[in-house]
Amino acid sequence: MSQELDYLNRRFAAGRLSRREFLGRATALGVSAAFANSLLAGATMAQTPKRGGILKAGLGGGAATDSIDPAKAIEVMSFFVKCWGEYLVALKADGGLENRIAEEIGSSKDAKVWTFKIRQGVEFHNGKTVTAQDVVATLARHSDKDSESGAQGILSGIESLKADGRDVVVTLKEPNAEFPYLMVDYHLVIQPNGGKDNPAEGIGAGPYKLAANQPGVRHGGDRFANFWQSDKMGFADQIEIVVINDTTARVSALQAGQVHMINRVETKVVDFIKRVPNLKIETVSASGQYVFNMFCDTAPFDNNDLRMALKLAVDRQEMVDKILRGYGTVGNDFPINASQPLFPEGIEQRTFDPDKAKFHYQKSGHSGPILLRTSEAAFPGAVDAAQLFQQSAAKAGIAIDVKREPGDGYWPDVWNKQPFSASNWGPRATQGMMYSTAYRSTAPWNDTHFFNAKFDKLLTEALGELDQDKRKNLYREMALIVRDEGGTIVPLFYQAIDAISDRVGGYVGRIESLMNGYAFSQCWLEA
């Protein structure tokens, strides 16, 4: 009977049994009500963080070409840098900001000058203390016009940076009311001298020190004894991320107990996982998108009629039904949904219209098949989604050839390299952050080669607009430009689906997959 009671304890602590269910099942095992209540109290206390053990995750999206340099981090590495890195701020579950290295944040009345007071006593893994100079150097490296950082686009508005004692003073070219939110970007790990000496050294101020880095294979960290907030993060002795790009293999590893959590759970296996006694499905609804990207400056996609034809040739609802199986909603060809503040209401939802698609296709003058590259690395179900796209486009007389690319190498060799491909975007804290990262003409991660001077001007105006209603109107105008002229087809907004073992404690849904990357540092292993 002890094994059964231990099992009930773990399920209650993990939130998979209600108090009533726990008491009922415990009583059914012959346990007295008093003893059952004492067990319940113990199970409740089980949510107190436990220290020790090796917390393991199996993640999809890794490749042998992955870089540990935060500036170049993508997919799996976006999770790993949050294990060893620390940030000025972090995004809370309610969408607000949590002060991390930045102890205080202030601004001028016009939101053009921002001041971050740096917390005292935060230590890098090399024993040096984090200083305002390190923060200035970090922001300077990522914002440099020649930087390859994924954050360069959001930092391009910086005019000057200076350290003044414990203060970091950022002066912007134009006002930006959302500037502190940009600091949550996962690339912006604060490094010694900004990472200018050796950005791939993996030295940060996070809860884990770099212990292993085999791109495309595994990544690991050991608990950092001098972490500044050890009472709230860094409970496991070690963390390990195993790259498992195959969906079936990830689920099998979790089921076998080889890992404690996995990401990118395909909707078609959700019900199966729910039936496994010691596993739990975690979902988060936000503004993450599955997309098909077209290069606006590359034939035949440099013709807006062709781009419009392809947007109209997608059966979005079919994809929601067959790819997401209800775990998401239809998209409208701009990267914002109702989960984000200042969402632009009243924009007509684009639907599958083969007749209009055929009209624009014929108007474009194009003929012949169009090559679409896809891979399971792009997003869960991306190959099936591309095939559905192929079938719906055929009804409009548009021939799409689908090429399945290998997962290893998809991100360095296909994404932002090939003119028509499947991809995904995780949620961003604000609309301005999303647009600055992927749609501003000068952004390195402008993965549709969308160069629109009017859009850039509106973006600058929106970021500097302090009146919420006026900013919302500017964002609406920008959304319409992207929707009707851009190169992004956004058929789906997804729910991030993770699966975790009931041995994992402390898991709380937070913006994006695996607690927005903080599951490794904020969760623990139950005994």
Short mmCIF file of C-alpha atoms in Angstrom, two decimals:
data_model
loop_
_atom_site.label_atom_id
_atom_site.label_comp_id
_atom_site.label_asym_id
_atom_site.label_seq_id
_atom_site.Cartn_x
_atom_site.Cartn_y
_atom_site.Cartn_z
CA MET A 1 0.00 0.00 0.00
CA SER A 2 2.93 2.34 0.64
CA GLN A 3 3.70 2.49 -3.08
CA GLU A 4 0.10 3.46 -3.88
CA LEU A 5 0.13 6.21 -1.22
CA ASP A 6 3.47 7.51 -2.49
CA TYR A 7 2.00 7.64 -5.99
CA LEU A 8 -1.04 9.61 -4.73
CA ASN A 9 1.27 11.99 -2.85
CA ARG A 10 3.26 12.76 -5.97
CA ARG A 11 0.15 13.30 -8.10
CA PHE A 12 -1.40 15.67 -5.54
CA ALA A 13 1.83 17.64 -5.19
CA ALA A 14 2.03 17.88 -8.98
CA GLY A 15 -1.52 19.20 -9.15
CA ARG A 16 -2.98 16.14 -10.86
CA LEU A 17 -5.31 15.23 -7.97
CA SER A 18 -7.68 17.52 -6.13
CA ARG A 19 -7.86 17.45 -2.31
CA ARG A 20 -11.18 15.61 -2.54
CA GLU A 21 -9.81 13.02 -4.97
CA PHE A 22 -6.73 12.47 -2.80
CA LEU A 23 -8.78 11.87 0.36
CA GLY A 24 -11.23 9.61 -1.48
CA ARG A 25 -8.55 7.39 -2.98
CA ALA A 26 -6.51 7.27 0.22
CA THR A 27 -9.61 6.21 2.18
CA ALA A 28 -10.34 3.55 -0.44
CA LEU A 29 -6.92 2.06 0.33
CA GLY A 30 -8.00 1.60 3.96
CA VAL A 31 -6.33 4.69 5.38
CA SER A 32 -8.12 6.53 8.22
CA ALA A 33 -9.39 10.06 7.59
CA ALA A 34 -6.96 11.50 10.16
CA PHE A 35 -3.98 9.75 8.59
CA ALA A 36 -5.12 10.72 5.10
CA ASN A 37 -5.27 14.38 6.18
CA SER A 38 -1.76 14.13 7.62
CA LEU A 39 -0.58 12.72 4.30
CA LEU A 40 -2.34 15.57 2.55
CA ALA A 41 -0.48 18.10 4.67
CA GLY A 42 2.78 16.37 3.83
CA ALA A 43 1.90 16.38 0.14
CA THR A 44 1.14 20.09 0.31
CA MET A 45 4.53 20.71 1.92
CA ALA A 46 6.05 18.73 -0.94
CA GLN A 47 5.82 21.88 -3.05
CA THR A 48 8.65 23.28 -0.95
CA PRO A 49 11.71 23.27 -3.25
CA LYS A 50 13.96 20.23 -2.94
CA ARG A 51 17.67 20.37 -3.60
CA GLY A 52 19.77 17.77 -5.37
CA GLY A 53 19.72 15.44 -8.32
CA ILE A 54 20.13 15.92 -12.05
CA LEU A 55 17.19 17.61 -13.78
CA LYS A 56 17.08 16.39 -17.38
CA ALA A 57 15.17 17.59 -20.43
CA GLY A 58 14.83 16.24 -23.95
CA LEU A 59 14.47 19.10 -26.43
CA GLY A 60 13.83 19.30 -30.15
CA GLY A 61 15.32 21.94 -32.42
CA GLY A 62 19.04 21.40 -31.80
CA ALA A 63 21.80 21.21 -34.42
CA ALA A 64 25.53 20.58 -34.60
CA THR A 65 25.99 24.17 -35.76
CA ASP A 66 24.40 25.71 -32.64
CA SER A 67 26.44 28.42 -30.93
CA ILE A 68 26.60 29.10 -27.21
CA ASP A 69 27.24 32.77 -27.98
CA PRO A 70 23.99 34.37 -26.73
CA ALA A 71 23.97 36.70 -29.73
CA LYS A 72 23.56 33.71 -32.04
CA ALA A 73 21.43 31.50 -29.79
CA ILE A 74 18.39 29.90 -31.37
CA GLU A 75 15.94 27.11 -30.50
CA VAL A 76 17.62 24.73 -27.97
CA MET A 77 20.31 27.27 -27.17
CA SER A 78 17.64 29.85 -26.28
CA PHE A 79 16.75 27.56 -23.36
CA PHE A 80 20.34 26.75 -22.38
CA VAL A 81 21.56 30.36 -22.18
CA LYS A 82 18.90 30.99 -19.53
CA CYS A 83 20.49 28.29 -17.38
CA TRP A 84 23.92 29.92 -17.17
CA GLY A 85 23.01 33.49 -18.07
CA GLU A 86 21.42 36.30 -16.10
CA TYR A 87 19.50 39.32 -17.39
CA LEU A 88 18.64 42.85 -16.41
CA VAL A 89 14.98 41.87 -16.14
CA ALA A 90 12.73 38.87 -16.75
CA LEU A 91 9.14 38.54 -17.84
CA LYS A 92 6.72 37.43 -15.12
CA ALA A 93 3.79 35.09 -15.70
CA ASP A 94 1.37 38.02 -15.67
CA GLY A 95 3.35 39.85 -18.36
CA GLY A 96 4.97 42.32 -15.99
CA LEU A 97 8.69 42.80 -15.42
CA GLU A 98 10.77 41.22 -12.66
CA ASN A 99 13.94 43.07 -11.74
CA ARG A 100 17.01 40.84 -11.96
CA ILE A 101 20.45 42.43 -12.33
CA ALA A 102 18.65 45.75 -12.72
CA GLU A 103 17.58 46.63 -9.17
CA GLU A 104 15.73 49.78 -10.26
CA ILE A 105 14.56 51.24 -13.58
CA GLY A 106 13.77 54.86 -14.31
CA SER A 107 13.25 57.09 -17.34
CA SER A 108 12.99 60.68 -18.47
CA LYS A 109 9.48 62.03 -18.99
CA ASP A 110 9.75 61.58 -22.74
CA ALA A 111 10.99 57.94 -22.43
CA LYS A 112 14.15 58.82 -24.34
CA VAL A 113 16.65 58.32 -21.52
CA TRP A 114 16.49 55.16 -19.42
CA THR A 115 18.49 54.40 -16.29
CA PHE A 116 19.11 50.92 -14.87
CA LYS A 117 20.61 50.70 -11.39
CA ILE A 118 22.77 47.59 -11.19
CA ARG A 119 22.29 45.27 -8.21
CA GLN A 120 25.27 44.93 -5.90
CA GLY A 121 26.87 41.58 -5.07
CA VAL A 122 25.95 39.68 -8.26
CA GLU A 123 28.87 37.45 -9.23
CA PHE A 124 29.98 36.02 -12.55
CA HIS A 125 31.06 32.37 -12.71
CA ASN A 126 34.68 33.52 -13.03
CA GLY A 127 34.50 35.20 -9.62
CA LYS A 128 34.28 38.78 -10.87
CA THR A 129 31.45 41.07 -9.77
CA VAL A 130 28.88 42.24 -12.31
CA THR A 131 29.32 45.96 -12.93
CA ALA A 132 27.56 48.69 -14.85
CA GLN A 133 30.49 48.59 -17.31
CA ASP A 134 29.71 44.93 -18.09
CA VAL A 135 26.10 45.84 -18.83
CA VAL A 136 27.12 48.74 -21.06
CA ALA A 137 29.54 46.49 -22.96
CA THR A 138 26.82 43.82 -23.36
CA LEU A 139 24.31 46.26 -24.82
CA ALA A 140 27.00 47.83 -27.01
CA ARG A 141 27.98 44.48 -28.50
CA HIS A 142 24.42 43.48 -29.33
CA SER A 143 23.39 46.89 -30.65
CA ASP A 144 26.40 47.47 -32.92
CA LYS A 145 25.27 48.07 -36.50
CA ASP A 146 27.54 45.23 -37.68
CA SER A 147 26.39 42.82 -34.98
CA GLU A 148 24.88 39.49 -35.98
CA SER A 149 22.93 39.38 -32.74
CA GLY A 150 19.30 38.39 -32.90
CA ALA A 151 18.68 41.37 -30.63
CA GLN A 152 20.30 43.94 -32.90
CA GLY A 153 16.98 44.95 -34.42
CA ILE A 154 15.37 45.82 -31.09
CA LEU A 155 18.44 47.76 -29.92
CA SER A 156 19.03 49.75 -33.10
CA GLY A 157 17.40 52.80 -31.52
CA ILE A 158 20.22 53.28 -28.98
CA GLU A 159 22.06 56.58 -29.40
CA SER A 160 24.56 56.25 -26.55
CA LEU A 161 25.44 54.17 -23.50
CA LYS A 162 27.37 55.11 -20.39
CA ALA A 163 28.14 53.76 -16.94
CA ASP A 164 27.77 56.20 -14.06
CA GLY A 165 28.67 54.44 -10.84
CA ARG A 166 26.05 51.69 -10.44
CA ASP A 167 23.82 53.28 -13.09
CA VAL A 168 23.62 52.32 -16.74
CA VAL A 169 22.29 55.30 -18.71
CA VAL A 170 20.80 54.52 -22.12
CA THR A 171 19.98 57.44 -24.42
CA LEU A 172 17.77 56.61 -27.38
CA LYS A 173 17.56 58.22 -30.79
CA GLU A 174 13.79 58.38 -30.39
CA PRO A 175 11.54 57.87 -27.33
CA ASN A 176 10.60 54.25 -26.59
CA ALA A 177 7.98 53.63 -23.92
CA GLU A 178 8.58 49.87 -24.12
CA PHE A 179 12.37 49.90 -23.81
CA PRO A 180 12.70 47.97 -20.49
CA TYR A 181 10.67 45.11 -22.00
CA LEU A 182 13.29 44.71 -24.72
CA MET A 183 15.77 43.63 -22.05
CA VAL A 184 13.94 40.30 -21.60
CA ASP A 185 15.20 39.17 -25.02
CA TYR A 186 17.03 35.91 -24.39
CA HIS A 187 20.09 37.03 -26.37
CA LEU A 188 20.87 39.78 -23.86
CA VAL A 189 22.78 37.71 -21.31
CA ILE A 190 25.00 40.00 -19.25
CA GLN A 191 28.58 38.80 -19.76
CA PRO A 192 32.00 39.94 -18.51
CA ASN A 193 32.99 42.89 -20.69
CA GLY A 194 29.80 42.22 -22.63
CA GLY A 195 31.21 39.02 -24.13
CA LYS A 196 33.50 41.06 -26.34
CA ASP A 197 36.54 38.98 -25.33
CA ASN A 198 35.05 35.51 -25.84
CA PRO A 199 31.25 35.44 -26.18
CA ALA A 200 31.20 31.64 -26.55
CA GLU A 201 33.02 31.08 -23.25
CA GLY A 202 29.71 30.52 -21.50
CA ILE A 203 30.49 32.69 -18.47
CA GLY A 204 27.47 34.41 -17.01
CA ALA A 205 25.89 35.10 -13.62
CA GLY A 206 23.07 32.56 -13.79
CA PRO A 207 22.23 29.68 -11.42
CA TYR A 208 24.29 27.08 -13.31
CA LYS A 209 27.89 27.08 -14.51
CA LEU A 210 28.70 25.65 -17.92
CA ALA A 211 29.71 21.98 -17.59
CA ALA A 212 29.03 20.52 -21.04
CA ASN A 213 28.41 21.96 -24.48
CA GLN A 214 28.10 19.51 -27.36
CA PRO A 215 25.93 21.28 -29.95
CA GLY A 216 23.27 19.01 -31.38
CA VAL A 217 23.95 16.39 -28.68
CA ARG A 218 23.84 17.62 -25.08
CA HIS A 219 24.36 20.65 -22.86
CA GLY A 220 24.84 20.71 -19.11
CA GLY A 221 25.45 22.86 -16.08
CA ASP A 222 26.51 22.51 -12.44
CA ARG A 223 24.89 24.55 -9.70
CA PHE A 224 26.72 27.84 -9.13
CA ALA A 225 27.41 28.06 -5.40
CA ASN A 226 27.60 31.86 -5.40
CA PHE A 227 24.43 32.56 -7.36
CA TRP A 228 22.86 35.73 -5.98
CA GLN A 229 19.33 34.30 -5.59
CA SER A 230 19.99 30.69 -4.61
CA ASP A 231 16.87 30.56 -2.41
CA LYS A 232 14.64 30.93 -5.48
CA MET A 233 16.51 29.29 -8.35
CA GLY A 234 19.05 26.58 -9.04
CA PHE A 235 17.70 23.71 -6.95
CA ALA A 236 19.11 20.74 -8.86
CA ASP A 237 22.78 19.83 -8.44
CA GLN A 238 23.03 19.60 -12.21
CA ILE A 239 20.89 20.26 -15.26
CA GLU A 240 21.21 18.42 -18.55
CA ILE A 241 19.61 19.13 -21.90
CA VAL A 242 19.65 16.24 -24.34
CA VAL A 243 18.94 17.11 -27.97
CA ILE A 244 16.27 14.73 -29.28
CA ASN A 245 14.93 16.07 -32.55
CA ASP A 246 12.73 13.07 -33.31
CA THR A 247 9.28 13.54 -31.78
CA THR A 248 8.66 9.85 -31.06
CA ALA A 249 12.08 9.47 -29.47
CA ARG A 250 11.44 12.46 -27.18
CA VAL A 251 8.19 10.99 -25.91
CA SER A 252 9.81 7.58 -25.44
CA ALA A 253 12.66 9.10 -23.44
CA LEU A 254 10.18 10.83 -21.14
CA GLN A 255 8.08 7.73 -20.74
CA ALA A 256 11.16 5.66 -19.90
CA GLY A 257 12.30 8.16 -17.27
CA GLN A 258 15.47 9.08 -19.18
CA VAL A 259 14.42 12.74 -19.07
CA HIS A 260 12.00 14.64 -16.83
CA MET A 261 10.53 17.09 -19.33
CA ILE A 262 10.22 17.55 -23.08
CA ASN A 263 9.10 20.32 -25.39
CA ARG A 264 7.43 20.38 -28.80
CA VAL A 265 4.83 17.74 -27.98
CA GLU A 266 2.79 17.04 -31.11
CA THR A 267 -0.93 17.36 -30.61
CA LYS A 268 -1.55 13.86 -31.96
CA VAL A 269 0.21 12.29 -28.94
CA VAL A 270 -1.27 14.54 -26.22
CA ASP A 271 -4.08 12.14 -25.33
CA PHE A 272 -1.62 9.23 -25.16
CA ILE A 273 0.64 11.11 -22.74
CA LYS A 274 -2.33 12.10 -20.60
CA ARG A 275 -3.05 8.40 -20.08
CA VAL A 276 0.44 7.66 -18.76
CA PRO A 277 0.11 7.72 -14.94
CA ASN A 278 3.32 9.58 -14.07
CA LEU A 279 3.26 12.17 -16.85
CA LYS A 280 1.51 15.50 -17.23
CA ILE A 281 0.76 17.79 -20.17
CA GLU A 282 1.40 21.52 -19.72
CA THR A 283 0.04 24.06 -22.22
CA VAL A 284 0.49 27.80 -22.54
CA SER A 285 -1.51 30.07 -24.84
CA ALA A 286 0.31 33.19 -26.05
CA SER A 287 1.35 34.80 -29.33
CA GLY A 288 3.72 32.14 -30.68
CA GLN A 289 3.21 31.49 -34.40
CA TYR A 290 3.84 28.81 -36.98
CA VAL A 291 4.61 30.54 -40.25
CA PHE A 292 5.61 30.19 -43.89
CA ASN A 293 8.14 32.84 -44.88
CA MET A 294 8.55 34.38 -48.35
CA PHE A 295 11.50 36.64 -49.28
CA CYS A 296 9.90 39.85 -50.52
CA ASP A 297 13.03 40.71 -52.53
CA THR A 298 13.42 37.38 -54.32
CA ALA A 299 11.50 36.16 -57.37
CA PRO A 300 8.79 35.07 -57.63
CA PHE A 301 7.91 36.36 -54.13
CA ASP A 302 8.92 39.93 -55.00
CA ASN A 303 5.48 40.17 -56.64
CA ASN A 304 2.82 41.07 -54.07
CA ASP A 305 0.06 39.45 -56.12
CA LEU A 306 1.89 36.13 -55.83
CA ARG A 307 2.34 36.64 -52.09
CA MET A 308 -1.36 37.47 -51.75
CA ALA A 309 -2.31 34.41 -53.80
CA LEU A 310 -0.40 32.15 -51.43
CA LYS A 311 -1.92 33.84 -48.36
CA LEU A 312 -5.40 33.22 -49.74
CA ALA A 313 -4.53 29.64 -50.70
CA VAL A 314 -4.01 28.49 -47.10
CA ASP A 315 -6.88 26.70 -45.40
CA ARG A 316 -6.16 27.99 -41.91
CA GLN A 317 -9.04 26.32 -40.13
CA GLU A 318 -8.06 22.96 -41.60
CA MET A 319 -4.58 23.43 -40.16
CA VAL A 320 -5.97 24.32 -36.73
CA ASP A 321 -8.13 21.21 -36.84
CA LYS A 322 -5.54 18.77 -38.23
CA ILE A 323 -2.19 20.15 -37.09
CA LEU A 324 -3.05 21.84 -33.79
CA ARG A 325 -6.13 19.69 -33.05
CA GLY A 326 -7.64 22.63 -31.23
CA TYR A 327 -4.46 23.62 -29.36
CA GLY A 328 -4.31 27.03 -31.01
CA THR A 329 -6.13 29.50 -33.26
CA VAL A 330 -6.04 30.77 -36.83
CA GLY A 331 -3.62 33.53 -37.75
CA ASN A 332 -4.21 36.57 -39.93
CA ASP A 333 -0.80 37.16 -41.55
CA PHE A 334 0.54 39.56 -38.95
CA PRO A 335 2.41 38.37 -35.85
CA ILE A 336 0.05 39.61 -33.13
CA ASN A 337 -2.99 37.98 -31.56
CA ALA A 338 -5.49 38.91 -28.85
CA SER A 339 -3.17 37.72 -26.05
CA GLN A 340 -1.01 40.83 -26.54
CA PRO A 341 -1.76 44.29 -25.15
CA LEU A 342 -3.07 46.85 -27.66
CA PHE A 343 -4.24 44.13 -30.04
CA PRO A 344 -5.74 45.77 -33.17
CA GLU A 345 -9.39 44.76 -33.26
CA GLY A 346 -11.58 44.90 -36.32
CA ILE A 347 -9.12 43.63 -38.92
CA GLU A 348 -10.97 41.26 -41.22
CA GLN A 349 -9.94 37.63 -40.75
CA ARG A 350 -8.35 36.25 -43.91
CA THR A 351 -9.87 32.92 -44.92
CA PHE A 352 -9.26 30.26 -47.55
CA ASP A 353 -10.53 31.63 -50.85
CA PRO A 354 -9.34 29.62 -53.87
CA ASP A 355 -11.11 31.90 -56.35
CA LYS A 356 -9.39 35.06 -55.08
CA ALA A 357 -6.13 33.16 -54.78
CA LYS A 358 -6.42 32.09 -58.43
CA PHE A 359 -7.16 35.69 -59.46
CA HIS A 360 -4.03 37.06 -57.78
CA TYR A 361 -1.94 34.14 -59.01
CA GLN A 362 -2.92 34.77 -62.62
CA LYS A 363 -2.38 38.50 -62.14
CA SER A 364 1.17 37.82 -60.91
CA GLY A 365 2.05 36.24 -64.25
CA HIS A 366 3.87 33.37 -62.56
CA SER A 367 3.65 29.82 -63.83
CA GLY A 368 5.21 26.59 -62.73
CA PRO A 369 5.69 24.94 -59.33
CA ILE A 370 6.80 26.87 -56.25
CA LEU A 371 9.29 25.18 -53.93
CA LEU A 372 8.42 25.17 -50.21
CA ARG A 373 11.05 23.86 -47.81
CA THR A 374 9.96 22.36 -44.52
CA SER A 375 11.16 20.14 -41.69
CA GLU A 376 9.96 18.83 -38.36
CA ALA A 377 12.63 21.16 -36.94
CA ALA A 378 10.60 24.14 -38.13
CA PHE A 379 7.68 23.36 -35.81
CA PRO A 380 5.77 20.27 -34.65
CA GLY A 381 3.72 19.05 -37.60
CA ALA A 382 5.48 21.32 -40.11
CA VAL A 383 5.77 18.62 -42.76
CA ASP A 384 2.08 17.75 -42.52
CA ALA A 385 1.19 21.46 -42.54
CA ALA A 386 3.21 22.00 -45.73
CA GLN A 387 1.41 19.11 -47.38
CA LEU A 388 -1.98 20.55 -46.38
CA PHE A 389 -0.85 23.87 -47.86
CA GLN A 390 0.12 22.06 -51.05
CA GLN A 391 -3.33 20.45 -51.28
CA SER A 392 -5.32 23.62 -50.61
CA ALA A 393 -3.19 25.67 -53.04
CA ALA A 394 -3.83 23.11 -55.76
CA LYS A 395 -7.54 23.99 -55.55
CA ALA A 396 -6.54 27.50 -56.68
CA GLY A 397 -4.40 26.18 -59.50
CA ILE A 398 -1.16 26.86 -57.65
CA ALA A 399 1.43 24.07 -57.71
CA ILE A 400 3.60 23.81 -54.59
CA ASP A 401 6.48 21.36 -54.42
CA VAL A 402 7.22 20.39 -50.82
CA LYS A 403 10.81 19.53 -49.97
CA ARG A 404 11.44 17.95 -46.59
CA GLU A 405 14.79 19.11 -45.25
CA PRO A 406 16.78 17.31 -42.52
CA GLY A 407 16.28 18.67 -39.02
CA ASP A 408 19.99 19.00 -38.30
CA GLY A 409 21.07 22.06 -40.22
CA TYR A 410 17.60 23.43 -40.95
CA TRP A 411 18.15 26.62 -38.98
CA PRO A 412 21.61 27.56 -40.30
CA ASP A 413 21.04 26.33 -43.87
CA VAL A 414 17.35 26.96 -44.64
CA TRP A 415 15.81 29.51 -42.28
CA ASN A 416 16.58 33.06 -43.40
CA LYS A 417 18.59 31.56 -46.27
CA GLN A 418 15.97 30.05 -48.60
CA PRO A 419 13.17 32.17 -50.12
CA PHE A 420 10.16 30.05 -49.09
CA SER A 421 10.25 27.96 -45.94
CA ALA A 422 8.41 26.94 -42.79
CA SER A 423 9.43 28.53 -39.49
CA ASN A 424 8.12 29.60 -36.10
CA TRP A 425 8.29 32.59 -33.79
CA GLY A 426 7.93 32.38 -30.05
CA PRO A 427 6.00 35.08 -28.18
CA ARG A 428 7.59 38.47 -27.60
CA ALA A 429 6.84 40.69 -24.63
CA THR A 430 5.35 43.54 -26.68
CA GLN A 431 4.22 44.25 -30.22
CA GLY A 432 7.08 46.67 -30.65
CA MET A 433 9.56 43.98 -29.69
CA MET A 434 8.11 41.54 -32.21
CA TYR A 435 8.08 44.05 -35.04
CA SER A 436 11.56 45.36 -34.22
CA THR A 437 13.02 41.85 -34.17
CA ALA A 438 11.55 40.48 -37.39
CA TYR A 439 10.07 43.27 -39.52
CA ARG A 440 12.22 46.39 -39.21
CA SER A 441 14.22 46.80 -42.44
CA THR A 442 17.58 46.76 -40.66
CA ALA A 443 16.91 43.78 -38.35
CA PRO A 444 19.26 40.80 -38.91
CA TRP A 445 16.35 38.47 -38.20
CA ASN A 446 14.06 40.07 -40.79
CA ASP A 447 13.42 36.61 -42.21
CA THR A 448 11.04 37.74 -44.98
CA HIS A 449 13.37 40.47 -46.32
CA PHE A 450 10.53 42.92 -45.76
CA PHE A 451 11.86 46.42 -46.44
CA ASN A 452 9.17 49.06 -46.04
CA ALA A 453 10.07 52.66 -45.20
CA LYS A 454 6.52 53.58 -44.15
CA PHE A 455 6.38 50.62 -41.78
CA ASP A 456 9.74 51.55 -40.24
CA LYS A 457 8.54 55.11 -39.69
CA LEU A 458 5.33 53.94 -38.03
CA LEU A 459 7.29 51.57 -35.80
CA THR A 460 9.51 54.39 -34.60
CA GLU A 461 6.44 56.54 -33.93
CA ALA A 462 4.64 53.76 -32.08
CA LEU A 463 7.57 53.00 -29.79
CA GLY A 464 7.83 56.66 -28.81
CA GLU A 465 4.11 57.25 -28.36
CA LEU A 466 3.20 57.52 -24.67
CA ASP A 467 -0.54 57.68 -25.29
CA GLN A 468 -1.80 54.08 -25.30
CA ASP A 469 -4.73 54.72 -27.65
CA LYS A 470 -2.54 56.48 -30.18
CA ARG A 471 0.07 53.73 -29.98
CA LYS A 472 -2.64 51.13 -30.51
CA ASN A 473 -3.78 52.92 -33.68
CA LEU A 474 -0.21 53.00 -34.99
CA TYR A 475 0.18 49.28 -34.30
CA ARG A 476 -3.07 48.65 -36.18
CA GLU A 477 -1.77 50.50 -39.24
CA MET A 478 1.46 48.49 -39.06
CA ALA A 479 -0.47 45.21 -38.80
CA LEU A 480 -2.39 46.04 -41.97
CA ILE A 481 0.80 46.77 -43.89
CA VAL A 482 2.38 43.48 -42.81
CA ARG A 483 -0.84 41.55 -43.48
CA ASP A 484 -1.38 42.93 -46.98
CA GLU A 485 2.16 43.61 -48.20
CA GLY A 486 4.49 41.49 -46.09
CA GLY A 487 6.07 38.13 -46.79
CA THR A 488 4.83 36.27 -43.73
CA ILE A 489 2.00 33.77 -43.96
CA VAL A 490 0.72 33.28 -40.41
CA PRO A 491 -1.85 30.47 -40.57
CA LEU A 492 -1.55 29.42 -36.92
CA PHE A 493 -1.02 30.70 -33.40
CA TYR A 494 -0.03 27.70 -31.32
CA GLN A 495 -0.29 26.68 -27.70
CA ALA A 496 3.12 25.61 -26.44
CA ILE A 497 2.77 21.98 -25.31
CA ASP A 498 5.27 20.43 -22.92
CA ALA A 499 5.17 17.13 -21.08
CA ILE A 500 6.73 16.64 -17.66
CA SER A 501 7.23 13.86 -15.15
CA ASP A 502 5.35 14.01 -11.87
CA ARG A 503 8.78 14.01 -10.21
CA VAL A 504 9.17 17.63 -11.32
CA GLY A 505 8.11 20.20 -8.73
CA GLY A 506 7.62 23.93 -9.12
CA TYR A 507 6.37 23.94 -12.69
CA VAL A 508 4.12 26.95 -13.41
CA GLY A 509 2.91 27.95 -16.87
CA ARG A 510 4.76 31.07 -17.98
CA ILE A 511 4.35 32.82 -21.36
CA GLU A 512 6.11 30.17 -23.48
CA SER A 513 7.41 26.60 -23.54
CA LEU A 514 9.11 25.23 -20.41
CA MET A 515 8.23 28.27 -18.29
CA ASN A 516 9.72 30.59 -20.91
CA GLY A 517 12.99 28.69 -20.52
CA TYR A 518 13.16 29.01 -16.74
CA ALA A 519 11.94 25.49 -15.91
CA PHE A 520 15.53 24.27 -15.57
CA SER A 521 16.46 26.86 -12.97
CA GLN A 522 13.14 27.18 -11.09
CA CYS A 523 11.97 23.55 -10.95
CA TRP A 524 13.28 20.76 -8.76
CA LEU A 525 13.10 16.98 -8.43
CA GLU A 526 10.81 15.50 -5.82
CA ALA A 527 12.26 12.65 -3.81
#
